[in-house]
Coordinates of C-alpha atoms in Angstrom, one line a residue:
Chain H
M1 CA -12.8 8.4 63.6
K2 CA -11.9 5.0 64.4
R3 CA -15.6 4.2 65.9
I4 CA -16.8 5.6 62.3
I5 CA -14.8 3.0 60.5
T6 CA -16.4 0.3 62.8
E7 CA -19.9 1.6 62.4
C8 CA -19.1 1.7 58.3
M9 CA -17.5 -1.7 58.7
F10 CA -20.7 -2.6 60.9
I11 CA -23.5 -1.6 58.2
I12 CA -21.1 -3.7 55.3
G13 CA -21.0 -6.7 57.7
I14 CA -25.1 -6.7 57.5
F15 CA -25.7 -6.2 53.9
V16 CA -23.1 -8.8 53.6
S17 CA -24.9 -11.3 55.5
I18 CA -27.9 -10.3 54.1
A19 CA -26.3 -11.1 50.5
I20 CA -24.7 -14.5 51.8
Q21 CA -28.5 -15.5 53.2
T22 CA -30.1 -14.5 50.3
S23 CA -28.0 -15.3 47.5
L24 CA -25.6 -17.8 48.6
I25 CA -27.7 -20.0 51.5
A26 CA -31.0 -19.7 50.3
D27 CA -29.4 -21.5 46.6
Y28 CA -29.2 -24.7 49.0
P29 CA -31.7 -26.1 50.6
I30 CA -29.9 -28.2 52.9
A31 CA -27.8 -25.0 53.8
A32 CA -30.9 -23.1 54.1
S33 CA -32.4 -25.5 56.4
I34 CA -29.5 -25.8 58.7
I35 CA -28.8 -21.9 59.4
Q36 CA -30.8 -18.6 59.3
L37 CA -27.3 -16.5 59.2
N38 CA -29.1 -13.1 59.9
L39 CA -31.0 -14.4 63.0
F40 CA -28.1 -16.5 64.0
L41 CA -26.2 -12.9 64.0
I42 CA -28.5 -10.9 65.9
I43 CA -29.0 -13.7 68.7
L44 CA -24.9 -13.4 68.5
F45 CA -24.8 -9.5 69.2
V46 CA -27.7 -9.7 71.8
I47 CA -26.1 -12.7 73.8
F48 CA -22.7 -11.1 74.0
R49 CA -24.4 -7.7 75.0
H50 CA -24.1 -5.9 71.7
I51 CA -27.8 -5.1 71.9
F52 CA -27.9 -1.8 70.1
R53 CA -26.1 -3.3 67.1
G54 CA -28.4 -6.3 67.1
I55 CA -31.8 -4.1 67.1
I56 CA -30.3 -2.2 64.1
M57 CA -29.4 -5.8 62.1
A58 CA -32.7 -7.0 63.4
I59 CA -34.2 -3.7 61.5
I60 CA -32.0 -3.8 58.2
T61 CA -32.5 -7.8 58.0
G62 CA -36.2 -7.7 58.7
Y63 CA -37.0 -4.7 56.4
Y64 CA -34.8 -6.2 53.8
M65 CA -36.7 -9.6 53.6
D66 CA -40.1 -8.2 54.0
L67 CA -38.9 -6.0 51.0
H68 CA -38.2 -9.4 48.9
S69 CA -40.9 -11.6 50.2
A70 CA -44.3 -12.4 49.1
L71 CA -45.7 -12.3 52.4
P72 CA -47.6 -9.2 53.6
F73 CA -45.2 -6.6 54.8
G74 CA -43.9 -6.8 58.7
I75 CA -43.8 -10.5 59.1
F76 CA -40.3 -10.8 59.3
L77 CA -39.7 -7.5 61.1
F78 CA -42.4 -8.7 63.9
A79 CA -40.7 -12.0 64.2
F80 CA -37.4 -10.3 64.9
F81 CA -38.7 -7.9 67.0
C82 CA -40.1 -10.5 68.9
S83 CA -37.0 -12.9 69.1
I84 CA -34.8 -10.0 70.2
T85 CA -37.5 -8.9 72.9
L86 CA -38.3 -11.8 74.6
L87 CA -34.3 -13.0 74.2
L88 CA -33.7 -9.9 76.1
F89 CA -36.3 -10.8 78.1
F90 CA -35.0 -14.3 78.9
Q91 CA -31.5 -13.1 79.5
N92 CA -32.3 -10.1 82.1
N93 CA -35.0 -12.0 83.7
I94 CA -34.6 -16.3 83.6
F95 CA -31.3 -17.1 82.2
K96 CA -29.2 -14.8 83.8
N97 CA -26.2 -16.1 84.5
R98 CA -23.4 -16.1 82.0
A99 CA -22.8 -19.7 81.9
L100 CA -23.0 -21.7 78.5
H101 CA -26.1 -23.7 79.4
A102 CA -28.0 -20.1 79.6
I103 CA -26.6 -19.3 76.3
I104 CA -27.8 -22.3 74.8
L105 CA -31.1 -22.0 76.2
N106 CA -31.4 -18.5 75.0
T107 CA -30.6 -19.2 72.1
S108 CA -32.5 -21.7 71.5
S109 CA -35.7 -19.6 73.1
A110 CA -35.0 -16.7 70.3
T111 CA -34.4 -19.4 67.5
L112 CA -37.8 -20.8 68.4
I113 CA -39.9 -17.5 68.9
Y114 CA -38.7 -16.4 65.5
Y115 CA -40.2 -19.4 64.0
S116 CA -43.3 -19.9 65.9
V117 CA -44.1 -15.9 65.2
I118 CA -43.8 -16.6 61.4
A119 CA -45.9 -19.6 62.1
I120 CA -48.6 -17.8 63.6
S121 CA -48.3 -14.7 60.8
L122 CA -48.6 -17.9 58.0
L123 CA -51.7 -18.8 59.5
I124 CA -53.4 -15.6 60.0
V125 CA -52.2 -14.7 56.3
Q126 CA -53.8 -17.9 55.3
H127 CA -56.8 -17.6 57.0
L128 CA -57.3 -14.1 55.6
Y129 CA -55.9 -15.0 52.2
P130 CA -56.1 -18.1 51.1
E131 CA -55.2 -17.4 47.4
R132 CA -51.4 -16.3 48.4
L133 CA -50.1 -18.9 49.9
P134 CA -50.1 -22.4 48.7
P135 CA -50.5 -25.4 51.5
I136 CA -47.6 -25.0 54.1
Q137 CA -46.2 -28.6 55.1
W138 CA -46.2 -27.8 58.9
V139 CA -44.3 -31.1 59.5
H140 CA -41.4 -30.2 57.1
Y141 CA -41.8 -26.6 58.9
S142 CA -41.3 -28.3 62.3
A143 CA -38.4 -30.3 61.1
L144 CA -36.6 -27.1 59.9
T145 CA -37.3 -25.2 63.1
V146 CA -36.0 -27.9 65.4
V147 CA -32.7 -28.5 63.1
Q148 CA -32.1 -24.6 63.0
I149 CA -32.5 -24.6 67.1
I150 CA -30.3 -27.3 67.2
S151 CA -27.6 -25.9 64.8
H152 CA -27.6 -22.4 65.9
S153 CA -27.1 -23.6 69.5
I154 CA -24.1 -25.7 68.2
L155 CA -22.9 -22.7 66.7
I156 CA -23.5 -20.7 69.6
V157 CA -21.3 -23.0 71.7
L158 CA -18.5 -22.7 68.9
C159 CA -19.0 -18.8 69.2
F160 CA -18.8 -18.8 72.8
I161 CA -15.5 -21.0 73.2
V162 CA -13.8 -19.0 70.0
I163 CA -14.8 -15.4 71.8
T164 CA -13.4 -16.9 75.0
I165 CA -10.4 -18.2 74.2
F166 CA -9.6 -14.8 72.1
G167 CA -11.3 -12.3 74.0
Q168 CA -10.4 -11.3 77.4
K169 CA -13.9 -10.5 78.4
Y170 CA -15.7 -13.6 79.0
H171 CA -12.6 -15.3 80.2
K172 CA -13.9 -15.7 83.8
V173 CA -17.4 -17.4 82.4
Y174 CA -15.3 -20.0 80.4
T175 CA -13.0 -20.9 83.4
A176 CA -15.9 -21.0 85.5
M177 CA -17.4 -23.7 83.2
E178 CA -14.6 -25.4 83.4
Chain E
M1 CA -48.8 4.1 89.6
I2 CA -47.6 6.9 87.6
R3 CA -44.1 5.4 87.8
R4 CA -45.4 2.0 86.9
W5 CA -46.4 3.6 83.7
R6 CA -43.4 5.5 83.1
K7 CA -41.3 2.4 83.6
L8 CA -43.5 0.5 81.2
I9 CA -43.7 3.0 78.4
T10 CA -39.3 3.3 79.0
S11 CA -38.6 -0.2 78.9
K12 CA -36.9 -1.5 76.1
A13 CA -39.5 -3.9 75.0
V14 CA -42.4 -0.8 74.5
L15 CA -40.0 1.3 72.8
L16 CA -39.0 -2.1 70.2
F17 CA -42.6 -2.1 69.4
F18 CA -43.1 1.2 69.2
L19 CA -40.2 1.7 67.0
L20 CA -41.7 -1.1 64.7
F21 CA -45.2 0.1 64.8
V22 CA -43.4 3.4 63.2
L23 CA -41.6 1.6 60.5
L24 CA -44.4 -0.4 59.4
L25 CA -46.5 2.8 59.3
L26 CA -43.9 4.9 57.2
H27 CA -43.6 1.8 54.9
Y28 CA -47.4 1.9 53.9
L29 CA -47.4 5.5 54.0
K30 CA -44.2 5.5 51.3
I31 CA -42.4 7.9 53.4
T32 CA -39.7 5.2 53.5
K33 CA -39.7 4.5 49.7
P34 CA -36.0 6.3 49.2
I35 CA -34.5 4.4 52.2
E36 CA -35.9 1.2 50.7
N37 CA -34.3 1.6 47.5
I38 CA -31.0 2.8 49.0
L39 CA -31.5 -0.4 50.7
S40 CA -31.8 -2.6 47.9
L41 CA -29.1 -0.6 45.7
S42 CA -26.6 -1.2 48.5
I43 CA -27.4 -5.0 48.5
Q44 CA -28.0 -5.5 45.0
P45 CA -24.0 -5.4 43.7
I46 CA -23.0 -8.0 46.7
Q47 CA -25.9 -10.1 45.7
S48 CA -25.1 -10.3 41.8
Q49 CA -21.7 -11.6 42.3
L50 CA -22.3 -13.7 45.1
Y51 CA -25.4 -15.5 42.9
G52 CA -23.1 -15.3 39.6
W53 CA -20.6 -17.3 41.9
V54 CA -23.3 -20.1 42.5
R55 CA -24.6 -20.5 38.8
T56 CA -20.7 -20.8 37.9
F57 CA -20.2 -23.5 40.7
E58 CA -23.3 -24.8 39.9
N59 CA -23.1 -25.2 36.3
K60 CA -19.6 -26.9 36.6
R61 CA -20.8 -29.3 39.4
F62 CA -23.9 -30.2 36.6
R63 CA -21.2 -30.6 33.6
S64 CA -19.2 -32.7 36.1
T65 CA -21.4 -35.0 37.0
D66 CA -22.8 -35.5 33.5
Q67 CA -19.0 -36.5 32.9
Q68 CA -19.0 -39.2 36.1
S69 CA -21.7 -40.8 34.3
N70 CA -19.9 -41.2 30.6
E71 CA -16.6 -42.3 32.5
E72 CA -18.5 -45.8 32.9
I73 CA -18.9 -46.1 29.1
S74 CA -14.9 -46.2 28.1
A75 CA -11.5 -45.0 28.9
K76 CA -10.7 -43.4 26.2
Q77 CA -14.1 -40.7 26.5
R78 CA -12.9 -40.3 30.3
E79 CA -9.7 -39.0 29.6
L80 CA -11.4 -36.6 26.7
E81 CA -13.8 -35.9 29.3
N82 CA -11.3 -34.8 32.0
Q83 CA -9.5 -32.9 29.5
I84 CA -12.9 -31.1 29.0
K85 CA -13.4 -30.8 32.6
E86 CA -9.9 -29.0 32.8
L87 CA -10.7 -26.7 30.4
I88 CA -14.2 -25.9 32.3
V89 CA -12.5 -25.1 35.2
E90 CA -10.0 -23.0 33.5
N91 CA -12.3 -20.9 31.5
A92 CA -15.4 -21.4 34.0
R93 CA -15.9 -17.6 34.2
L94 CA -15.5 -16.7 30.4
K95 CA -18.1 -19.8 29.5
T96 CA -20.2 -18.2 32.1
S97 CA -19.9 -14.7 30.3
I98 CA -20.4 -16.7 26.9
K99 CA -23.5 -18.3 27.8
Q100 CA -25.1 -15.2 29.3
A101 CA -24.4 -13.6 26.1
K102 CA -25.9 -16.2 24.0
V103 CA -28.7 -16.1 26.2
L104 CA -29.0 -12.5 25.4
E105 CA -28.5 -13.0 22.2
E106 CA -31.6 -15.4 21.8
Q107 CA -33.9 -13.5 23.6
A108 CA -33.2 -10.6 21.6
L109 CA -33.8 -12.5 18.4
F110 CA -37.1 -13.8 19.6
L111 CA -38.1 -10.6 20.9
N112 CA -37.4 -8.9 17.7
E113 CA -39.4 -11.9 16.1
H114 CA -42.3 -11.0 17.9
S115 CA -41.9 -7.0 18.1
F116 CA -42.4 -7.7 22.0
R117 CA -41.0 -4.7 23.9
A118 CA -38.9 -6.2 26.8
I119 CA -36.7 -5.1 29.7
T120 CA -33.5 -7.5 30.3
A121 CA -32.8 -8.3 33.7
R122 CA -30.0 -9.9 36.0
V123 CA -31.2 -12.2 39.2
T124 CA -29.6 -11.0 42.0
S125 CA -30.8 -13.2 44.4
R126 CA -33.8 -15.9 45.9
S127 CA -36.9 -14.6 47.3
T128 CA -36.5 -14.4 51.0
E129 CA -39.3 -17.0 52.3
H130 CA -39.4 -20.7 51.4
I131 CA -42.9 -21.5 51.1
S132 CA -43.2 -20.4 47.2
E133 CA -40.4 -20.6 44.6
G134 CA -39.1 -17.0 43.7
I135 CA -36.3 -15.1 42.4
V136 CA -35.6 -11.3 43.0
I137 CA -34.2 -9.3 39.6
N138 CA -32.2 -5.8 39.4
K139 CA -35.2 -3.9 37.5
G140 CA -38.1 -2.4 39.2
S141 CA -41.0 -0.1 38.8
K142 CA -38.5 2.6 37.5
D143 CA -37.9 0.7 34.5
G144 CA -41.3 0.5 33.8
L145 CA -42.3 -3.4 35.6
Q146 CA -45.4 -3.7 37.5
P147 CA -46.8 -7.0 38.9
G148 CA -48.6 -9.6 36.6
L149 CA -45.8 -9.3 33.4
P150 CA -44.3 -12.3 32.2
A151 CA -40.5 -13.1 32.8
I152 CA -39.2 -15.5 29.7
V153 CA -35.6 -16.8 28.8
K154 CA -33.9 -18.3 25.6
N155 CA -36.3 -18.0 22.8
G156 CA -39.6 -17.3 24.8
I157 CA -39.4 -20.3 27.5
I158 CA -41.9 -18.4 30.2
I159 CA -40.4 -19.0 33.8
G160 CA -43.2 -17.0 35.6
V161 CA -44.6 -13.8 36.5
I162 CA -43.5 -10.9 38.8
Q163 CA -45.5 -10.4 41.6
E164 CA -44.0 -7.8 43.7
V165 CA -42.1 -4.9 42.5
Q166 CA -39.8 -2.5 44.5
D167 CA -38.5 0.7 42.6
Y168 CA -35.3 -1.1 41.7
S169 CA -35.9 -4.4 42.2
S170 CA -38.7 -7.0 41.7
E171 CA -39.8 -10.6 42.4
I172 CA -40.9 -12.9 40.1
L173 CA -43.1 -15.7 41.1
L174 CA -41.6 -19.2 38.8
I175 CA -44.0 -21.1 37.2
T176 CA -43.0 -24.3 39.3
S177 CA -44.0 -22.5 42.6
A178 CA -47.0 -24.2 44.4
S179 CA -49.1 -21.0 44.5
S180 CA -48.6 -19.9 40.4
Q181 CA -51.3 -20.3 38.1
L182 CA -51.3 -20.2 34.4
N183 CA -53.6 -20.3 31.2
G184 CA -52.5 -22.6 28.8
S185 CA -53.5 -24.4 25.6
I186 CA -52.0 -27.7 24.3
Q187 CA -50.2 -28.1 21.2
N188 CA -52.4 -30.8 19.4
E189 CA -55.6 -30.6 17.2
S190 CA -57.8 -29.0 19.2
H191 CA -55.9 -26.8 21.3
S192 CA -57.0 -27.8 24.2
P193 CA -56.7 -25.4 26.9
G194 CA -56.2 -26.2 30.7
I195 CA -54.6 -24.2 33.9
I196 CA -51.1 -24.6 35.0
Q197 CA -50.3 -24.9 37.9
G198 CA -46.7 -25.2 39.9
A199 CA -46.5 -28.8 41.5
Y200 CA -44.3 -28.6 45.1
N201 CA -42.1 -26.3 43.3
L202 CA -40.8 -28.8 41.0
S203 CA -42.5 -29.3 38.1
V204 CA -46.1 -28.2 36.6
Q205 CA -49.2 -29.6 36.3
M206 CA -52.0 -29.0 33.9
N207 CA -55.2 -29.3 34.9
F208 CA -59.3 -29.1 33.8
I209 CA -58.0 -30.3 30.5
P210 CA -61.7 -31.6 28.2
Q211 CA -62.2 -35.2 28.5
S212 CA -62.4 -35.3 24.9
D213 CA -59.5 -34.2 23.7
A214 CA -56.7 -36.4 22.3
L215 CA -53.3 -35.8 24.0
S216 CA -50.1 -37.5 23.9
A217 CA -46.5 -37.4 25.8
D218 CA -44.0 -35.1 24.2
Q219 CA -46.7 -32.3 22.9
F220 CA -45.9 -28.8 23.8
V221 CA -47.7 -26.8 26.3
F222 CA -48.1 -22.9 25.7
T223 CA -49.4 -19.7 27.2
N224 CA -52.8 -18.4 25.4
G225 CA -53.5 -15.4 25.8
L226 CA -55.9 -15.6 28.4
D227 CA -54.1 -14.1 31.4
P228 CA -53.5 -10.4 31.1
F229 CA -50.2 -9.0 29.8
I230 CA -49.4 -12.7 28.9
P231 CA -49.4 -12.8 25.2
E232 CA -50.0 -15.9 23.4
G233 CA -47.2 -18.6 22.4
L234 CA -45.1 -18.6 25.3
V235 CA -43.6 -21.9 25.7
I236 CA -44.4 -23.4 29.4
G237 CA -43.2 -27.0 28.9
Q238 CA -43.5 -30.6 27.6
I239 CA -46.3 -32.9 28.7
K240 CA -44.7 -35.9 30.2
Q241 CA -47.4 -38.1 31.6
I242 CA -51.2 -37.8 31.2
S243 CA -53.5 -39.0 33.6
N244 CA -57.1 -39.6 32.3
E245 CA -59.6 -41.3 35.2
P246 CA -62.6 -42.8 33.6
G247 CA -65.9 -41.0 34.3
S248 CA -64.0 -38.0 35.3
L249 CA -65.0 -34.3 33.4
F250 CA -61.5 -33.2 32.9
Q251 CA -57.8 -34.9 32.8
Q252 CA -54.6 -34.2 33.7
A253 CA -51.1 -34.0 32.5
S254 CA -47.7 -33.4 34.0
V255 CA -45.6 -30.8 32.3
A256 CA -42.1 -30.5 32.5
P257 CA -40.6 -27.2 32.4
L258 CA -37.9 -26.1 29.7
F259 CA -35.4 -24.6 32.3
Q260 CA -33.7 -25.2 35.2
P261 CA -34.3 -22.5 38.0
F262 CA -30.6 -22.4 38.7
E263 CA -29.7 -21.8 35.6
I264 CA -31.1 -18.7 35.3
S265 CA -29.1 -15.7 35.4
I266 CA -30.5 -13.3 32.8
L267 CA -34.2 -13.1 31.8
S268 CA -36.4 -10.7 30.1
I269 CA -39.5 -8.9 30.8
L270 CA -42.3 -8.4 28.6
L271 CA -43.9 -5.3 28.3
P272 CA -47.7 -4.9 28.0

């Protein structure tokens, strides 16, 4: 019973996070350029080993974002999938340890991959259907990517510290870091 | 060799991408339509609530900015405005409801006068991508909406055109969006035609206006009925600036839209 309630809360949490991103954060250009809440939560889940939850969230979020986007269906899903897959690859093969620098690098890589995949998709769409997209300001897009990499890294550090302090699971890592 | 293939097939990455392609396939075969509807309908109430809060907050902020500029005029006025501000804070929700009711009334009056068939919809969120300027509404193909239908506010101000339609929601591309294009005419003697294009997601530019036509600032721009589904006479905006290069075949005009994107919470979609 407890597990069912937890899973229901998790699904409701996903819906709320999507609503916050699309109705609240998206309405303020500064907030929207600082954080992509859904991407950040997915990274958080994957980094803290709730991989299945991260995948579920990526599917639901990507699917919803594709439904309400003027871009061809699948771009956001593909971006989230690439981001998760490569994040898992980095986590299991390159930045294996649970130190803070590894977590920051993993977060930055996942954010960079997400925006790179969308950029490549936009280039393809622009090439195939030039009338479908307005001219994209790549300087602005690159600046947004850099800002989000930095802000996501800062946020993941804060989450890492909070989780370390309040949870026992990562206690050893935090003390090792100190 | 077989072991390596088995390892590759069962790897997480391959499974994830297989899942992705299955999802895309199911979407394009329209098998996942019921799930998509559930997804949209589940998120809509939360989005509407959040969007409503944002609108209330923005309206309050907009008004208090006005008050700050008036504060500089006189101390008496400042006191009065402070009182108004307090009242606005106290009655913010009520005022929003009244405002929405007025908008609805105005829209209903306009629709009755012109015998238009329309559906009233509520804005639930902004479009998920930031390249174009769009909003999402809570009505979709199940309510008779289809791409190309115009969205209006107040007494016939066109704000955009439906671009994507789901069963229970639709995305409207605002006329200020850089990828938006409409046919329009200026309210002058020759009813000068032109193409209305969004400029930087902020304002509107009217291009291809015949060079021989006399234009002046403050003239209004209307739709001319040349676009499918968009009737004649919907207000697009007001001319603010005219650029007329000597030797050029056409002239251009900067048009100020008569709506603020953040103020839109209720709108009407004109049906064919």
